[in-house]
C-alpha positions as a Markdown table, in Angstrom:
| # | Residue | x | y | z |
|---|---|---|---|---|
| 1 | Unk | 0.0 | 0.0 | 0.0 |
| 2 | Unk | 1.5 | 3.3 | -1.1 |
| 3 | Unk | 0.1 | 5.3 | 1.9 |
| 4 | Unk | 2.1 | 8.4 | 1.2 |
| 5 | Unk | 0.6 | 8.8 | -2.3 |
| 6 | Unk | -2.9 | 8.1 | -0.8 |
| 7 | Unk | -2.3 | 11.0 | 1.7 |
| 8 | Unk | -0.9 | 13.2 | -1.0 |
| 9 | Unk | -4.0 | 12.7 | -3.2 |
| 10 | Unk | -6.2 | 13.4 | -0.1 |
| 11 | Unk | -4.3 | 16.6 | 0.6 |
| 12 | Unk | -4.7 | 17.8 | -3.0 |
| 13 | Unk | -8.4 | 17.1 | -3.0 |
| 14 | Unk | -9.0 | 18.9 | 0.4 |
| 15 | Unk | -7.1 | 21.9 | -1.0 |
| 16 | Unk | -9.7 | 22.0 | -3.8 |
| 17 | Unk | -12.4 | 22.0 | -1.1 |
| 18 | Unk | -10.7 | 24.9 | 0.6 |
| 19 | Unk | -10.4 | 26.8 | -2.7 |
| 20 | Unk | -14.1 | 26.3 | -3.3 |
| 21 | Unk | -14.8 | 28.3 | -0.2 |
| 22 | Unk | -13.6 | 31.4 | -2.0 |
| 23 | Unk | -17.0 | 31.8 | -3.6 |
| 24 | Unk | -19.1 | 31.9 | -0.4 |
| 25 | Unk | -16.4 | 34.0 | 1.2 |
| 26 | Unk | -16.8 | 36.6 | -1.6 |
| 27 | Unk | -20.6 | 36.4 | -1.1 |
| 28 | Unk | -20.2 | 37.0 | 2.7 |
| 29 | Unk | -18.0 | 40.1 | 2.0 |
| 30 | Unk | -20.5 | 41.3 | -0.6 |
| 31 | Unk | -23.4 | 41.2 | 1.8 |
| 32 | Unk | -21.3 | 42.7 | 4.7 |
| 33 | Unk | -21.3 | 39.5 | 6.7 |
| 34 | Unk | -18.6 | 38.0 | 8.9 |
| 35 | Unk | -16.1 | 36.2 | 6.7 |
| 36 | Unk | -14.3 | 34.5 | 9.5 |
| 37 | Unk | -16.1 | 31.1 | 9.3 |
| 38 | Unk | -14.6 | 30.6 | 5.8 |
| 39 | Unk | -11.2 | 32.2 | 6.6 |
| 40 | Unk | -10.8 | 29.9 | 9.6 |
| 41 | Unk | -11.9 | 26.9 | 7.7 |
| 42 | Unk | -9.6 | 27.6 | 4.7 |
| 43 | Unk | -6.7 | 28.2 | 7.1 |
| 44 | Unk | -7.2 | 24.9 | 9.0 |
| 45 | Unk | -7.7 | 22.8 | 5.8 |
| 46 | Unk | -4.6 | 24.4 | 4.2 |
| 47 | Unk | -2.4 | 23.9 | 7.3 |
| 48 | Unk | -3.3 | 20.1 | 7.3 |
| 49 | Unk | -3.5 | 19.6 | 3.5 |
| 50 | Unk | -0.5 | 21.5 | 2.2 |
| 51 | Unk | 2.1 | 19.3 | 4.0 |
| 52 | Unk | 0.3 | 16.2 | 2.7 |
| 53 | Unk | 0.1 | 17.5 | -0.8 |
| 54 | Unk | 3.9 | 17.8 | -1.0 |
| 55 | Unk | 4.9 | 14.4 | 0.4 |
| 56 | Unk | 7.6 | 12.8 | -1.6 |
| 57 | Unk | 6.1 | 9.7 | -3.2 |
| 58 | Unk | 6.6 | 6.9 | -5.7 |
| 59 | Unk | 4.1 | 6.8 | -8.6 |
| 60 | Unk | 2.6 | 3.5 | -7.6 |
| 61 | Unk | -1.2 | 3.8 | -7.5 |
| 62 | Unk | -3.5 | 0.9 | -8.2 |
| 63 | Unk | -7.1 | -0.2 | -7.4 |
| 64 | Unk | -6.3 | -0.9 | -3.8 |
| 65 | Unk | -4.9 | 2.6 | -3.3 |
| 66 | Unk | -8.0 | 3.8 | -5.2 |
| 67 | Unk | -10.4 | 2.3 | -2.7 |
| 68 | Unk | -8.6 | 3.6 | 0.3 |
| 69 | Unk | -8.3 | 7.1 | -1.2 |
| 70 | Unk | -12.0 | 7.2 | -2.1 |
| 71 | Unk | -13.0 | 6.3 | 1.4 |
| 72 | Unk | -10.7 | 8.8 | 3.1 |
| 73 | Unk | -11.7 | 11.6 | 0.7 |
| 74 | Unk | -15.4 | 11.2 | 1.3 |
| 75 | Unk | -14.8 | 11.0 | 5.1 |
| 76 | Unk | -12.5 | 14.1 | 5.4 |
| 77 | Unk | -14.5 | 16.1 | 2.8 |
| 78 | Unk | -17.6 | 15.9 | 5.0 |
| 79 | Unk | -15.5 | 17.1 | 8.0 |
| 80 | Unk | -13.8 | 19.9 | 6.0 |
| 81 | Unk | -17.1 | 21.0 | 4.5 |
| 82 | Unk | -18.7 | 21.3 | 7.9 |
| 83 | Unk | -16.2 | 23.7 | 9.3 |
| 84 | Unk | -17.9 | 26.9 | 8.1 |
| 85 | Unk | -21.1 | 25.8 | 9.7 |
| 86 | Unk | -19.3 | 25.0 | 12.9 |
| 87 | Unk | -17.5 | 28.4 | 13.0 |
| 88 | Unk | -20.7 | 30.3 | 12.1 |
| 89 | Unk | -22.5 | 28.5 | 15.0 |
| 90 | Unk | -26.0 | 29.8 | 14.1 |
| 91 | Unk | -29.3 | 28.5 | 12.6 |
| 92 | Unk | -29.4 | 25.3 | 14.5 |
| 93 | Unk | -25.8 | 24.0 | 14.1 |
| 94 | Unk | -25.4 | 23.0 | 17.8 |
| 95 | Unk | -22.7 | 20.4 | 17.5 |
| 96 | Unk | -19.9 | 19.4 | 15.2 |
| 97 | Unk | -21.9 | 16.3 | 14.3 |
| 98 | Unk | -24.7 | 18.5 | 13.0 |
| 99 | Unk | -22.2 | 20.4 | 10.8 |
| 100 | Unk | -20.7 | 17.2 | 9.4 |
| 101 | Unk | -24.1 | 15.8 | 8.8 |
| 102 | Unk | -25.2 | 18.9 | 6.8 |
| 103 | Unk | -22.0 | 19.0 | 4.8 |
| 104 | Unk | -22.0 | 15.2 | 4.1 |
| 105 | Unk | -25.7 | 15.5 | 3.0 |
| 106 | Unk | -24.6 | 18.3 | 0.7 |
| 107 | Unk | -21.6 | 16.6 | -0.9 |
| 108 | Unk | -23.5 | 13.3 | -1.3 |
| 109 | Unk | -26.5 | 15.3 | -2.7 |
| 110 | Unk | -28.8 | 13.5 | -0.2 |
| 111 | Unk | -30.6 | 16.7 | 0.7 |
| 112 | Unk | -31.4 | 15.8 | 4.3 |
| 113 | Unk | -31.0 | 18.6 | 6.8 |
| 114 | Unk | -30.9 | 19.3 | 10.5 |
| 115 | Unk | -32.0 | 22.9 | 10.0 |
| 116 | Unk | -35.4 | 24.3 | 11.0 |
| 117 | Unk | -34.8 | 28.0 | 10.6 |
| 118 | Unk | -33.0 | 28.2 | 7.2 |
| 119 | Unk | -33.6 | 31.8 | 6.5 |
| 120 | Unk | -31.9 | 33.0 | 9.6 |
| 121 | Unk | -28.5 | 31.9 | 8.3 |
| 122 | Unk | -26.1 | 34.3 | 6.6 |
| 123 | Unk | -26.1 | 34.5 | 2.8 |
| 124 | Unk | -22.6 | 33.2 | 2.6 |
| 125 | Unk | -23.3 | 30.1 | 4.6 |
| 126 | Unk | -26.4 | 29.4 | 2.6 |
| 127 | Unk | -24.5 | 29.7 | -0.6 |
| 128 | Unk | -21.8 | 27.3 | 0.7 |
| 129 | Unk | -24.5 | 24.9 | 1.7 |
| 130 | Unk | -26.0 | 24.9 | -1.8 |
| 131 | Unk | -22.5 | 24.8 | -3.4 |
| 132 | Unk | -21.7 | 21.5 | -1.7 |
| 133 | Unk | -24.5 | 20.0 | -3.8 |
| 134 | Unk | -23.0 | 21.4 | -6.9 |
| 135 | Unk | -19.6 | 20.0 | -6.0 |
| 136 | Unk | -21.0 | 16.7 | -5.1 |
| 137 | Unk | -23.4 | 16.4 | -8.0 |
| 138 | Unk | -20.7 | 15.5 | -10.5 |
| 139 | Unk | -18.7 | 13.8 | -7.8 |
| 140 | Unk | -15.7 | 15.1 | -5.8 |
| 141 | Unk | -13.7 | 12.3 | -7.3 |
| 142 | Unk | -14.6 | 13.3 | -10.9 |
| 143 | Unk | -13.2 | 16.8 | -10.0 |
| 144 | Unk | -10.1 | 15.2 | -8.5 |
| 145 | Unk | -9.4 | 13.1 | -11.6 |
| 146 | Unk | -9.4 | 16.3 | -13.7 |
| 147 | Unk | -6.5 | 17.5 | -11.5 |
| 148 | Unk | -4.5 | 14.4 | -10.7 |
| 149 | Unk | -2.4 | 13.8 | -13.8 |
| 150 | Unk | 0.1 | 16.4 | -12.5 |
| 151 | Unk | 0.9 | 14.0 | -9.6 |
| 152 | Unk | 1.5 | 11.0 | -11.9 |
| 153 | Unk | -1.5 | 9.1 | -10.5 |
| 154 | Unk | -3.5 | 6.6 | -12.6 |
| 155 | Unk | -6.7 | 8.5 | -12.2 |
| 156 | Unk | -8.9 | 5.8 | -13.7 |
| 157 | Unk | -8.2 | 3.6 | -10.6 |
| 158 | Unk | -9.7 | 6.4 | -8.5 |
| 159 | Unk | -12.7 | 6.7 | -10.7 |
| 160 | Unk | -13.2 | 3.0 | -10.9 |
| 161 | Unk | -13.1 | 2.6 | -7.1 |
| 162 | Unk | -16.0 | 5.1 | -6.8 |
| 163 | Unk | -18.0 | 3.6 | -9.7 |
| 164 | Unk | -21.3 | 2.3 | -8.3 |
| 165 | Unk | -21.6 | -0.6 | -10.8 |
| 166 | Unk | -19.5 | -3.5 | -12.1 |
| 167 | Unk | -18.8 | -1.8 | -15.5 |
| 168 | Unk | -16.6 | 1.3 | -15.7 |
| 169 | Unk | -16.4 | 3.3 | -18.9 |
| 170 | Unk | -15.0 | 6.6 | -20.1 |
| 171 | Unk | -16.0 | 9.1 | -22.9 |
| 172 | Unk | -12.4 | 9.3 | -24.2 |
| 173 | Unk | -9.3 | 7.1 | -23.5 |
| 174 | Unk | -8.0 | 9.4 | -20.8 |
| 175 | Unk | -10.0 | 9.6 | -17.5 |
| 176 | Unk | -8.7 | 13.1 | -16.8 |
| 177 | Unk | -10.0 | 14.3 | -20.2 |
| 178 | Unk | -13.3 | 12.6 | -19.6 |
| 179 | Unk | -13.6 | 14.5 | -16.3 |
| 180 | Unk | -12.9 | 17.8 | -18.0 |
| 181 | Unk | -15.5 | 17.2 | -20.6 |
| 182 | Unk | -18.1 | 16.3 | -18.1 |
| 183 | Unk | -17.4 | 19.4 | -15.9 |
| 184 | Unk | -17.6 | 21.6 | -19.0 |
| 185 | Unk | -21.1 | 20.3 | -19.7 |
| 186 | Unk | -22.0 | 20.6 | -16.0 |
| 187 | Unk | -20.8 | 24.2 | -15.8 |
| 188 | Unk | -22.7 | 25.2 | -19.0 |
| 189 | Unk | -25.9 | 23.6 | -17.7 |
| 190 | Unk | -25.6 | 25.4 | -14.4 |
| 191 | Unk | -25.0 | 28.8 | -16.1 |
| 192 | Unk | -28.0 | 28.3 | -18.3 |
| 193 | Unk | -30.2 | 27.4 | -15.3 |
| 194 | Unk | -29.0 | 30.6 | -13.5 |
| 195 | Unk | -29.9 | 32.7 | -16.5 |
| 196 | Unk | -33.3 | 31.1 | -16.9 |
| 197 | Unk | -34.2 | 31.4 | -13.2 |
| 198 | Unk | -33.1 | 35.1 | -13.4 |
| 199 | Unk | -35.3 | 35.7 | -16.5 |
| 200 | Unk | -38.2 | 34.1 | -14.6 |
| 201 | Unk | -37.9 | 36.7 | -11.9 |
| 202 | Unk | -35.7 | 35.2 | -9.2 |
| 203 | Unk | -33.1 | 37.5 | -7.7 |
| 204 | Unk | -29.6 | 36.6 | -8.9 |
| 205 | Unk | -28.4 | 35.3 | -5.5 |
| 206 | Unk | -31.5 | 33.0 | -5.2 |
| 207 | Unk | -31.1 | 31.8 | -8.8 |
| 208 | Unk | -27.5 | 30.9 | -8.0 |
| 209 | Unk | -28.4 | 29.0 | -4.9 |
| 210 | Unk | -31.2 | 27.0 | -6.6 |
| 211 | Unk | -29.1 | 26.3 | -9.7 |
| 212 | Unk | -26.3 | 24.8 | -7.5 |
| 213 | Unk | -28.9 | 22.8 | -5.6 |
| 214 | Unk | -30.9 | 21.5 | -8.5 |
| 215 | Unk | -27.9 | 20.8 | -10.8 |
| 216 | Unk | -26.7 | 18.4 | -8.2 |
| 217 | Unk | -30.2 | 17.1 | -7.6 |
| 218 | Unk | -30.0 | 17.6 | -3.8 |
| 219 | Unk | -32.5 | 20.4 | -3.2 |
| 220 | Unk | -30.9 | 22.7 | -0.6 |
| 221 | Unk | -32.7 | 26.0 | -0.8 |
| 222 | Unk | -32.2 | 29.4 | 0.9 |
| 223 | Unk | -35.9 | 29.5 | 1.6 |
| 224 | Unk | -37.8 | 27.4 | 4.2 |
| 225 | Unk | -40.6 | 26.8 | 1.6 |
| 226 | Unk | -38.1 | 26.1 | -1.1 |
| 227 | Unk | -39.3 | 27.1 | -4.6 |
| 228 | Unk | -42.8 | 27.4 | -3.1 |
| 229 | Unk | -41.7 | 30.7 | -1.6 |
| 230 | Unk | -41.8 | 32.2 | -5.1 |
| 231 | Unk | -45.5 | 31.5 | -5.6 |
């Protein structure tokens, strides 16, 4: 087992999660909210992930390493994604387990929630909550395989380990190229949905939240009544 390379891949993926928090951080600043939940979260993730991502390793990565890496990534992504909820501390996030549950529900696009007073949360936190659906909708590992070739990892082993069925297939011979094609389509679909929701009368922020949520088929909304709030 090439555990150093497994940890290196884990560190790189968690850095992507930290970088993803730039969007809700910008949203918090735009609305004049406290940005510290995202700054603290990004700092903690970076302090742990940066040393891992620069571990000296041998390029020996096979299906066994793929399975271990997939398990660790999903476990630690839920924890990392829950940190902004923990540092915000409002809206019903009473324990760290509530925060991890909400983030894991987001990244897995399950859509279950512990919240009862959604609209009391800051705009930045609600955007991050919906953005976890968008990130998880295509799959964290699909995003990872688009970034892994620079580490010399056989990314198809990682994608194969996460594949839910016995048959694993790619659009093109290279898995990293397949991931980039899929994300291009996903990004365009999301942008089109934002535009259509805005044309239908939704405020831009609300359109962005609902596009992130529905593109990933999870359903996190910034309104307690979901789309019913728009009559």
